[in-house]
CSV table of C-alpha atoms and ligand atoms in Angstrom, one decimal:
chain,number,residue,atom,x,y,z
A,18,UNK,CA,27.6,-12.7,39.0
A,19,UNK,CA,27.1,-9.5,37.0
A,20,UNK,CA,29.3,-10.5,34.2
A,21,UNK,CA,27.1,-13.7,34.0
A,22,UNK,CA,23.7,-11.3,33.9
A,23,UNK,CA,25.5,-9.0,31.2
A,24,UNK,CA,26.4,-12.1,29.2
A,25,UNK,CA,23.0,-13.7,29.1
A,26,UNK,CA,21.6,-10.2,28.3
A,27,UNK,CA,23.9,-10.0,25.5
A,28,UNK,CA,23.2,-13.5,24.3
A,29,UNK,CA,19.4,-12.7,24.6
A,30,UNK,CA,19.7,-9.5,22.4
A,31,UNK,CA,22.0,-11.3,20.0
A,32,UNK,CA,19.3,-13.8,19.4
A,33,UNK,CA,17.0,-11.1,19.2
A,34,UNK,CA,19.1,-9.6,16.4
A,35,UNK,CA,19.1,-12.9,14.6
A,36,UNK,CA,15.4,-13.2,15.2
A,37,UNK,CA,13.3,-15.1,12.4
A,38,UNK,CA,9.7,-13.9,12.0
A,39,UNK,CA,7.4,-15.4,10.0
A,40,UNK,CA,4.8,-12.9,8.6
A,41,UNK,CA,1.4,-13.8,7.3
A,42,UNK,CA,-0.6,-11.4,5.3
A,43,UNK,CA,-4.1,-12.0,4.0
A,44,UNK,CA,-6.1,-8.5,4.1
A,45,UNK,CA,-7.2,-8.0,0.5
A,46,UNK,CA,-6.6,-10.4,-2.6
A,47,UNK,CA,-3.2,-11.8,-1.9
A,48,UNK,CA,-2.4,-14.6,0.3
A,49,UNK,CA,1.1,-14.1,1.5
A,50,UNK,CA,3.9,-15.4,3.9
A,51,UNK,CA,7.5,-14.6,4.4
A,52,UNK,CA,10.4,-15.2,6.5
A,53,UNK,CA,12.5,-12.2,7.6
A,54,UNK,CA,15.5,-12.3,9.8
A,55,UNK,CA,16.5,-9.4,12.1
A,56,UNK,CA,14.1,-7.2,10.5
A,57,UNK,CA,16.0,-6.7,7.4
A,58,UNK,CA,16.8,-9.8,5.6
A,59,UNK,CA,13.9,-11.4,3.7
A,60,UNK,CA,14.9,-15.2,3.5
A,61,UNK,CA,11.7,-15.6,1.5
A,62,UNK,CA,8.5,-14.0,0.2
A,63,UNK,CA,5.7,-16.0,-1.1
A,64,UNK,CA,2.6,-14.3,-2.6
A,65,UNK,CA,-0.3,-16.2,-4.3
A,66,UNK,CA,-2.2,-13.5,-5.9
A,67,UNK,CA,-5.9,-14.0,-6.6
A,68,UNK,CA,-5.9,-11.2,-9.2
A,69,UNK,CA,-6.8,-13.4,-12.1
A,70,UNK,CA,-10.0,-14.5,-10.2
A,71,UNK,CA,-11.0,-11.0,-9.4
A,72,UNK,CA,-10.2,-9.4,-12.8
A,73,UNK,CA,-13.4,-11.4,-14.2
A,74,UNK,CA,-15.5,-9.2,-12.0
A,75,UNK,CA,-13.5,-5.9,-12.5
A,76,UNK,CA,-12.7,-5.6,-8.5
A,77,UNK,CA,-12.3,-7.9,-5.6
A,78,UNK,CA,-15.1,-9.9,-4.4
A,79,UNK,CA,-14.8,-10.6,-0.7
A,80,UNK,CA,-16.4,-13.9,-0.5
A,81,UNK,CA,-14.2,-15.3,-3.2
A,82,UNK,CA,-11.2,-13.7,-1.7
A,83,UNK,CA,-12.0,-15.4,1.8
A,84,UNK,CA,-12.4,-18.6,0.0
A,85,UNK,CA,-9.0,-18.4,-1.9
A,86,UNK,CA,-7.1,-17.4,1.2
A,87,UNK,CA,-8.4,-20.4,2.8
A,88,UNK,CA,-7.4,-22.6,-0.1
A,89,UNK,CA,-3.8,-21.0,-0.1
A,90,UNK,CA,-2.6,-20.1,3.5
A,91,UNK,CA,-1.2,-23.5,4.4
A,92,UNK,CA,0.8,-24.0,1.1
A,93,UNK,CA,1.8,-20.4,0.9
A,94,UNK,CA,3.3,-20.5,4.5
A,95,UNK,CA,4.8,-23.9,3.6
A,96,UNK,CA,6.6,-22.7,0.7
A,97,UNK,CA,7.8,-19.6,2.8
A,98,UNK,CA,9.4,-21.8,5.4
A,99,UNK,CA,10.9,-24.1,2.8
A,100,UNK,CA,12.2,-21.2,0.7
A,101,UNK,CA,14.0,-19.8,3.7
A,102,UNK,CA,15.8,-22.9,4.3
A,103,UNK,CA,14.4,-23.2,7.8
A,104,UNK,CA,11.9,-25.6,10.0
A,105,UNK,CA,8.8,-24.0,11.2
A,106,UNK,CA,10.2,-24.7,14.8
A,107,UNK,CA,13.2,-22.2,14.2
A,108,UNK,CA,10.7,-19.5,13.9
A,109,UNK,CA,10.8,-17.0,16.8
A,110,UNK,CA,7.6,-15.1,16.4
A,111,UNK,CA,4.4,-15.3,14.0
A,112,UNK,CA,3.4,-11.7,12.7
A,113,UNK,CA,0.1,-11.3,11.1
A,114,UNK,CA,-2.0,-8.4,9.6
A,115,UNK,CA,-4.8,-7.7,12.1
A,116,UNK,CA,-6.3,-5.0,9.9
A,117,UNK,CA,-7.4,-2.7,7.9
A,118,UNK,CA,-8.9,-5.1,5.2
A,119,UNK,CA,-11.6,-7.2,4.4
A,120,UNK,CA,-13.1,-8.8,7.5
A,121,UNK,CA,-13.5,-12.5,6.2
A,122,UNK,CA,-9.9,-12.4,4.4
A,123,UNK,CA,-8.2,-10.9,7.5
A,124,UNK,CA,-9.6,-13.7,9.8
A,125,UNK,CA,-8.1,-16.3,7.6
A,126,UNK,CA,-4.6,-15.4,7.9
A,127,UNK,CA,-5.1,-14.1,11.6
A,128,UNK,CA,-6.7,-17.7,12.9
A,129,UNK,CA,-3.9,-19.5,11.2
A,130,UNK,CA,-1.4,-17.5,12.6
A,131,UNK,CA,-2.7,-17.7,15.9
A,132,UNK,CA,-3.0,-21.5,15.7
A,133,UNK,CA,0.8,-21.7,14.6
A,134,UNK,CA,1.8,-19.5,17.3
A,135,UNK,CA,-0.1,-21.5,20.0
A,136,UNK,CA,1.1,-24.8,18.5
A,137,UNK,CA,4.9,-23.6,18.2
A,138,UNK,CA,4.7,-21.8,21.5
A,139,UNK,CA,6.3,-18.8,19.9
A,140,UNK,CA,4.9,-15.1,20.6
A,141,UNK,CA,1.9,-13.5,18.2
A,142,UNK,CA,2.6,-10.2,16.9
A,143,UNK,CA,-0.5,-8.2,15.3
A,144,UNK,CA,0.6,-5.7,12.6
A,145,UNK,CA,-1.4,-2.9,11.0
A,146,UNK,CA,-1.1,-3.3,7.1
A,147,UNK,CA,-0.4,0.2,6.4
A,148,UNK,CA,2.5,0.2,9.1
A,149,UNK,CA,3.6,-2.7,7.0
A,150,UNK,CA,3.7,-0.9,3.6
A,151,UNK,CA,5.9,1.8,5.4
A,152,UNK,CA,8.2,-0.8,6.8
A,153,UNK,CA,8.7,-2.5,3.4
A,154,UNK,CA,10.7,0.8,2.4
A,155,UNK,CA,12.8,0.8,5.6
A,156,UNK,CA,13.6,-3.1,5.4
A,157,UNK,CA,15.0,-2.8,2.0
A,158,UNK,CA,16.9,0.3,2.8
A,159,UNK,CA,18.6,-1.7,5.8
A,160,UNK,CA,19.1,-4.6,3.4
A,161,UNK,CA,21.1,-2.3,1.0
A,162,UNK,CA,22.9,-1.3,4.2
A,163,UNK,CA,22.0,2.2,3.8
A,164,UNK,CA,22.3,4.9,6.2
A,165,UNK,CA,19.1,5.2,8.0
A,166,UNK,CA,16.9,7.9,6.8
A,167,UNK,CA,16.4,10.8,9.3
A,168,UNK,CA,13.3,11.2,11.2
A,169,UNK,CA,10.6,12.3,11.1
A,170,UNK,CA,9.6,10.7,7.7
A,171,UNK,CA,6.6,11.6,5.6
A,172,UNK,CA,5.0,8.4,4.4
A,173,UNK,CA,2.6,8.1,1.6
A,174,UNK,CA,0.6,4.9,1.5
A,175,UNK,CA,-1.1,4.8,-1.5
A,176,UNK,CA,-2.8,1.6,-2.9
A,177,UNK,CA,-6.4,0.3,-4.2
A,178,UNK,CA,-7.7,0.6,-0.5
A,179,UNK,CA,-5.8,3.6,1.1
A,180,UNK,CA,-4.2,7.1,0.4
A,181,UNK,CA,-2.9,8.2,3.7
A,182,UNK,CA,-0.1,10.6,4.6
A,183,UNK,CA,1.7,9.8,8.0
A,184,UNK,CA,4.5,11.4,9.9
A,185,UNK,CA,6.3,8.6,11.2
A,186,UNK,CA,8.7,8.8,14.0
A,187,UNK,CA,10.6,6.4,16.3
A,188,UNK,CA,10.4,6.9,20.0
A,189,UNK,CA,13.1,4.0,20.9
A,190,UNK,CA,14.1,1.0,18.8
A,191,UNK,CA,10.8,-0.8,19.5
A,192,UNK,CA,8.3,2.0,19.3
A,193,UNK,CA,7.3,3.7,16.2
A,194,UNK,CA,4.7,6.6,16.3
A,195,UNK,CA,2.5,7.6,13.4
A,196,UNK,CA,0.6,10.8,12.8
A,197,UNK,CA,-2.1,10.8,10.3
A,198,UNK,CA,-2.0,14.2,8.7
A,199,UNK,CA,-4.0,13.5,5.4
A,200,UNK,CA,-6.2,10.9,4.1
A,201,UNK,CA,-8.6,10.5,1.2
A,202,UNK,CA,-12.1,11.5,2.1
A,203,UNK,CA,-13.8,9.1,-0.6
A,204,UNK,CA,-11.8,6.9,-3.1
A,205,UNK,CA,-8.2,5.7,-2.8
A,206,UNK,CA,-6.0,6.6,-5.6
A,207,UNK,CA,-5.5,3.0,-6.8
A,208,UNK,CA,-9.3,2.7,-6.7
A,209,UNK,CA,-9.4,5.8,-9.2
A,210,UNK,CA,-6.9,3.9,-11.5
A,211,UNK,CA,-9.1,0.8,-11.2
A,212,UNK,CA,-12.2,2.6,-11.9
A,213,UNK,CA,-11.1,4.8,-14.8
A,214,UNK,CA,-9.3,1.9,-16.3
A,215,UNK,CA,-12.6,0.1,-16.1
A,216,UNK,CA,-14.6,2.9,-17.8
A,217,UNK,CA,-12.1,3.1,-20.6
A,218,UNK,CA,-12.5,-0.8,-21.2
A,219,UNK,CA,-9.0,-1.7,-20.1
A,220,UNK,CA,-8.1,-4.5,-18.0
A,221,UNK,CA,-7.9,-5.1,-13.9
A,222,UNK,CA,-6.4,-4.2,-12.0
A,223,UNK,CA,-5.9,-0.6,-13.9
A,224,UNK,CA,-2.9,0.8,-12.4
A,225,UNK,CA,-0.4,-1.2,-14.6
A,226,UNK,CA,-2.5,-0.5,-17.8
A,227,UNK,CA,-2.9,3.2,-17.3
A,228,UNK,CA,0.9,3.3,-16.3
A,229,UNK,CA,2.2,1.8,-19.5
A,230,UNK,CA,-0.5,3.2,-21.9
A,231,UNK,CA,0.0,6.8,-20.4
A,232,UNK,CA,3.5,6.9,-22.0
A,233,UNK,CA,2.1,7.0,-25.6
A,234,UNK,CA,-0.3,10.1,-24.8
A,235,UNK,CA,0.0,13.7,-24.1
A,236,UNK,CA,-0.3,14.5,-20.5
A,237,UNK,CA,-1.3,18.1,-20.9
A,238,UNK,CA,-4.2,17.3,-23.3
A,239,UNK,CA,-7.0,17.3,-20.9
A,240,UNK,CA,-6.6,19.9,-18.0
A,241,UNK,CA,-8.1,17.8,-14.9
A,242,UNK,CA,-8.0,20.0,-11.9
A,243,UNK,CA,-8.3,19.0,-8.2
A,244,UNK,CA,-10.3,20.8,-5.8
A,245,UNK,CA,-8.8,21.9,-2.6
A,246,UNK,CA,-10.2,19.8,0.2
A,247,UNK,CA,-11.6,22.2,2.8
A,248,UNK,CA,-9.9,22.2,6.4
A,249,UNK,CA,-12.7,21.0,8.6
A,250,UNK,CA,-12.2,21.6,12.3
A,251,UNK,CA,-12.8,18.2,13.8
A,252,UNK,CA,-16.0,18.1,15.6
A,253,UNK,CA,-16.7,15.2,18.0
A,254,UNK,CA,-19.7,13.1,17.0
A,255,UNK,CA,-20.3,14.6,13.5
A,256,UNK,CA,-20.7,12.0,10.9
A,257,UNK,CA,-20.1,12.3,7.4
A,258,UNK,CA,-22.8,10.3,5.1
A,259,UNK,CA,-20.9,8.0,2.8
A,260,UNK,CA,-17.6,9.7,3.4
A,261,UNK,CA,-14.7,9.2,5.4
A,262,UNK,CA,-13.8,11.6,8.0
A,263,UNK,CA,-10.9,14.0,7.0
A,264,UNK,CA,-8.0,14.5,9.2
A,265,UNK,CA,-8.5,16.5,12.4
A,266,UNK,CA,-7.3,20.1,11.9
A,267,UNK,CA,-7.1,23.2,13.8
A,268,UNK,CA,-9.2,26.1,12.5
A,269,UNK,CA,-7.5,27.6,9.4
A,270,UNK,CA,-4.9,24.9,9.1
A,271,UNK,CA,-4.0,23.7,5.6
A,272,UNK,CA,-5.4,20.5,4.6
A,273,UNK,CA,-3.5,17.7,3.1
A,274,UNK,CA,-6.6,15.3,2.7
A,275,UNK,CA,-7.1,13.9,-0.9
A,276,UNK,CA,-10.3,13.3,-3.0
A,277,UNK,CA,-10.2,11.2,-6.0
A,278,UNK,CA,-14.0,10.6,-6.8
A,279,UNK,CA,-14.2,14.0,-8.8
A,280,UNK,CA,-11.6,13.0,-11.4
A,281,UNK,CA,-13.3,9.6,-12.2
A,282,UNK,CA,-16.5,11.7,-12.6
A,283,UNK,CA,-14.5,14.2,-14.9
A,284,UNK,CA,-13.3,11.2,-17.1
A,285,UNK,CA,-17.0,9.7,-17.5
A,286,UNK,CA,-18.1,13.1,-18.6
A,287,UNK,CA,-15.1,13.5,-21.1
A,288,UNK,CA,-16.0,9.9,-22.5
A,289,UNK,CA,-19.9,11.0,-22.9
A,290,UNK,CA,-19.0,14.4,-24.4
A,291,UNK,CA,-16.4,12.8,-26.9
A,292,UNK,CA,-18.6,9.8,-27.9
A,293,UNK,CA,-15.9,7.5,-27.1
A,294,UNK,CA,-18.5,4.7,-26.2
A,295,UNK,CA,-18.1,2.8,-29.4
A,296,UNK,CA,-14.4,2.4,-29.1
A,297,UNK,CA,-14.5,1.5,-25.8
A,298,UNK,CA,-16.9,-1.3,-26.0
A,299,UNK,CA,-14.6,-2.5,-29.1
A,300,UNK,CA,-11.7,-2.5,-26.7
A,301,UNK,CA,-13.8,-4.5,-23.9
A,302,UNK,CA,-14.7,-7.0,-26.4
A,303,UNK,CA,-11.3,-7.4,-27.8
A,304,UNK,CA,-9.8,-7.7,-24.4
A,305,UNK,CA,-12.5,-10.4,-23.3
A,306,UNK,CA,-11.4,-12.4,-26.4
A,307,UNK,CA,-7.7,-12.1,-25.5
A,308,UNK,CA,-7.3,-12.3,-21.5
A,309,UNK,CA,-3.6,-12.9,-22.0
A,310,UNK,CA,-2.7,-9.7,-23.3
A,311,UNK,CA,-0.8,-7.7,-20.9
A,312,UNK,CA,-0.8,-3.9,-20.3
A,313,UNK,CA,2.8,-3.5,-21.9
A,314,UNK,CA,2.1,-5.4,-25.0
A,315,UNK,CA,2.1,-4.1,-28.4
A,316,UNK,CA,-1.6,-5.4,-28.8
A,317,UNK,CA,-2.7,-3.5,-25.8
A,318,UNK,CA,-1.3,-0.3,-27.1
A,319,UNK,CA,-2.9,-0.9,-30.4
A,320,UNK,CA,-6.3,-1.1,-29.0
A,321,UNK,CA,-6.2,2.7,-27.9
A,322,UNK,CA,-6.5,5.8,-30.4
A,323,UNK,CA,-4.7,8.9,-29.6
A,324,UNK,CA,-7.8,10.6,-28.0
A,325,UNK,CA,-7.9,7.7,-25.6
A,326,UNK,CA,-4.1,7.8,-24.9
A,327,UNK,CA,-4.0,11.5,-24.2
A,328,UNK,CA,-6.9,11.1,-21.8
A,329,UNK,CA,-5.0,8.2,-19.9
A,330,UNK,CA,-2.0,10.3,-20.0
A,331,UNK,CA,-3.8,13.2,-18.6
A,332,UNK,CA,-5.6,11.4,-15.9
A,333,UNK,CA,-2.3,10.0,-14.6
A,334,UNK,CA,-0.5,13.4,-14.9
A,335,UNK,CA,-3.2,15.0,-12.9
A,336,UNK,CA,-3.4,12.1,-10.1
A,337,UNK,CA,0.4,12.2,-9.7
A,338,UNK,CA,0.7,15.8,-9.4
A,339,UNK,CA,-1.9,15.7,-6.7
A,340,UNK,CA,-0.3,13.1,-4.8
A,341,UNK,CA,3.1,14.9,-5.0
A,342,UNK,CA,1.7,18.3,-4.2
A,343,UNK,CA,0.0,16.8,-1.1
A,344,UNK,CA,3.1,14.7,0.1
A,345,UNK,CA,5.6,17.5,-0.6
A,346,UNK,CA,3.4,20.1,1.2
A,347,UNK,CA,2.9,17.9,4.1
A,348,UNK,CA,6.5,17.2,4.4
A,349,UNK,CA,7.4,21.0,4.5
A,350,UNK,CA,4.5,21.7,6.8
A,351,UNK,CA,5.3,19.1,9.3
A,352,UNK,CA,9.2,19.4,9.1
A,353,UNK,CA,9.9,16.0,7.5
A,354,UNK,CA,13.5,14.9,6.7
A,355,UNK,CA,12.7,12.4,3.9
A,356,UNK,CA,9.7,10.9,2.2
A,357,UNK,CA,8.7,7.3,1.7
A,358,UNK,CA,6.0,6.2,-0.8
A,359,UNK,CA,4.7,2.9,-0.6
A,360,UNK,CA,1.6,0.7,-1.6
A,361,UNK,CA,0.6,-0.6,-5.1
A,362,UNK,CA,0.4,2.7,-6.7
A,363,UNK,CA,3.9,3.5,-5.5
A,364,UNK,CA,4.9,0.8,-8.5
A,365,UNK,CA,3.9,3.8,-10.8
A,366,UNK,CA,6.7,4.8,-13.2
A,367,UNK,CA,5.5,8.7,-13.6
A,368,UNK,CA,5.0,8.7,-9.8
A,369,UNK,CA,8.5,7.5,-9.0
A,370,UNK,CA,10.2,9.8,-11.8
A,371,UNK,CA,8.3,13.0,-10.6
A,372,UNK,CA,8.8,12.4,-6.9
A,373,UNK,CA,12.6,11.7,-7.4
A,374,UNK,CA,12.9,14.7,-9.4
A,375,UNK,CA,11.0,17.1,-6.9
A,376,UNK,CA,13.0,15.6,-4.0
A,377,UNK,CA,16.2,16.1,-5.7
A,378,UNK,CA,15.1,19.7,-6.3
A,379,UNK,CA,14.3,20.2,-2.7
A,380,UNK,CA,17.4,18.2,-1.4
A,381,UNK,CA,14.9,16.1,0.4
A,382,UNK,CA,15.6,12.1,0.2
A,383,UNK,CA,12.7,10.1,-1.3
A,384,UNK,CA,12.7,6.3,-1.0
A,385,UNK,CA,10.3,3.7,-2.6
A,386,UNK,CA,10.1,-0.1,-2.2
A,387,UNK,CA,11.3,-2.6,-5.0
A,388,UNK,CA,8.3,-3.4,-7.3
A,389,UNK,CA,7.8,-6.7,-5.6
A,390,UNK,CA,7.2,-5.2,-2.2
A,391,UNK,CA,5.0,-2.2,-3.5
A,392,UNK,CA,2.0,-4.2,-3.7
A,393,UNK,CA,0.7,-6.6,-0.8
A,394,UNK,CA,3.3,-9.1,0.7
A,395,UNK,CA,3.9,-10.5,4.0
A,396,UNK,CA,7.8,-9.6,4.0
A,397,UNK,CA,6.7,-5.9,4.9
A,398,UNK,CA,4.4,-7.5,7.8
A,399,UNK,CA,7.3,-9.4,9.4
A,400,UNK,CA,9.6,-6.2,8.9
A,401,UNK,CA,7.1,-3.9,10.7
A,402,UNK,CA,7.0,-6.8,13.5
A,403,UNK,CA,10.6,-6.4,14.1
A,404,UNK,CA,10.6,-3.4,16.4
A,405,UNK,CA,7.4,-4.9,18.4
A,406,UNK,CA,9.5,-8.1,18.8
A,407,UNK,CA,12.6,-6.3,19.9
A,408,UNK,CA,10.6,-4.4,22.5
A,409,UNK,CA,8.3,-7.4,23.4
A,410,UNK,CA,5.0,-6.0,22.3
A,411,UNK,CA,3.1,-9.4,21.6
A,412,UNK,CA,-0.3,-9.7,21.0
A,413,UNK,CA,-2.9,-11.5,23.5
A,414,UNK,CA,-4.5,-14.8,22.2
A,415,UNK,CA,-7.9,-12.6,22.1
A,416,UNK,CA,-6.3,-10.6,19.1
A,417,UNK,CA,-9.2,-9.9,16.9
A,418,UNK,CA,-9.3,-9.0,13.1
A,419,UNK,CA,-10.1,-5.2,12.7
A,420,UNK,CA,-11.2,-4.3,9.1
A,421,UNK,CA,-11.3,-0.5,10.1
A,422,UNK,CA,-7.9,-0.6,12.0
A,423,UNK,CA,-6.7,2.9,12.0
A,424,UNK,CA,-2.8,3.8,12.0
A,425,UNK,CA,-1.8,6.6,14.5
A,426,UNK,CA,-3.6,9.5,15.7
A,427,UNK,CA,-4.4,13.0,13.8
B,10,KG4,O1,-1.2,-2.4,-2.2
B,10,KG4,P1,-2.0,-3.1,-3.1
B,10,KG4,O2,-1.3,-4.3,-3.8
B,10,KG4,O3,-3.4,-3.5,-2.4
B,10,KG4,C1,-4.0,-2.9,-1.7
B,10,KG4,O4,-3.9,-2.7,-0.2
B,10,KG4,O5,-5.0,-2.0,-2.3
B,10,KG4,O6,-2.5,-2.0,-4.4
B,10,KG4,C2,-3.2,-2.3,-5.4
B,10,KG4,C3,-3.5,-1.2,-6.2
B,10,KG4,C4,-4.5,-1.2,-7.3
B,10,KG4,O7,-5.4,-0.1,-7.3
B,10,KG4,C5,-3.6,-1.4,-8.6
B,10,KG4,O8,-4.4,-0.6,-9.9
B,10,KG4,C6,-2.6,-0.2,-8.1
B,10,KG4,O9,-2.3,-0.7,-6.9
B,10,KG4,N1,-1.5,-0.4,-9.1
B,10,KG4,C7,-1.0,0.9,-9.6
B,10,KG4,C8,0.4,0.4,-10.3
B,10,KG4,N2,0.4,-1.1,-10.0
B,10,KG4,C9,-0.5,-1.5,-9.2
B,10,KG4,N3,-1.3,2.0,-9.9
B,10,KG4,C10,-0.6,2.8,-10.7
B,10,KG4,N4,0.4,2.5,-11.3
B,10,KG4,C11,0.9,1.3,-11.1
B,10,KG4,N5,1.8,0.9,-12.0
B,11,ZN,ZN1,-1.9,-2.9,0.7
């Protein structure tokens, strides 16, 4: 009797280890679906990017994003299932991003995921997009069969919408906990990249343009500085107009918060005082005539004079330096055993180089996702859903899209 019980338990566990999770992501401007087996093996990872559509407006237009998600979600999910070589009925659970993100955009993925889960009779798992970014790195490490990184981990999630530092721990196989130990009080780092690229007449999104052009400039030409964010003891009920609340701190505790709006203003001031307007307008016109020019192309580099390249390189040097100081400072302060960097800005080549070299110096492991999993995708959502699947942490039918969803306490 007992044996039977054991073997059925083992069987159930075996099934769980093999479990196929269909992930769906639609929080911003990418409609994505993926099938991940056992939390580590991505059988497919399909992304329909709306980048070209939004590039015409220099940023994501929420209404257009929702419309495109509606158009794309069915074919993208179908493609993910086909590429995985499975049938929809083989899926063991449907995981979906519940927030944070654009309300209308989130709603498309969530509604479709709920309908699928209901129709298939398979559990629904709600995933925080930021947790997804962290699990992109962990999933790829498992895929490479590397020894798991020691915990706690300091995770820097840095994208167009977010700049957060989390202390991540695992309580048991199914339960991860996150403590938010730093966040931006204004713009996200990727937003600063996009805004500065726009100011300089470069293409959208700005990150890849600045990343490639910075290689041709002097990073020390313009000495940008970051002001220290004042530690602010948490006060209940105090609202900060137009600002995001800084992380909760004890009196006198060091802050690992970020602020990127100042450097954008400093770049604007530099442009004005160095009379760069005319050359910026010329570049904007040239790019409007040649929307096919890519950031790494010779034509793109030829659009910028030495002064502009120095400004770009200095901006990037300062931003990466700031991310690096805060991340390694927080890792030391909170006793992290490793660092993971994820989100769109984690694709940045200078960031990867400098984080790796600092980590080597300190003997602290650092990990990044592959370039494909740095930006938004659904494999990371299916991967983050895995521990919840194992522990049976399923979402109710009433699961709602939560645009301001937070990850962990602070
Ligand atoms: O994670 P993601 O795809 O979407 C959000 O959740 O925001 O990140 C997009 C952001 C954009 O701001 C883009 O400019 C930035 O990531 N980005 C980069 C690079 N590639 C993308 N920033 C710096 N260097 C890059 N190579
Ligand atoms: Zn993202």
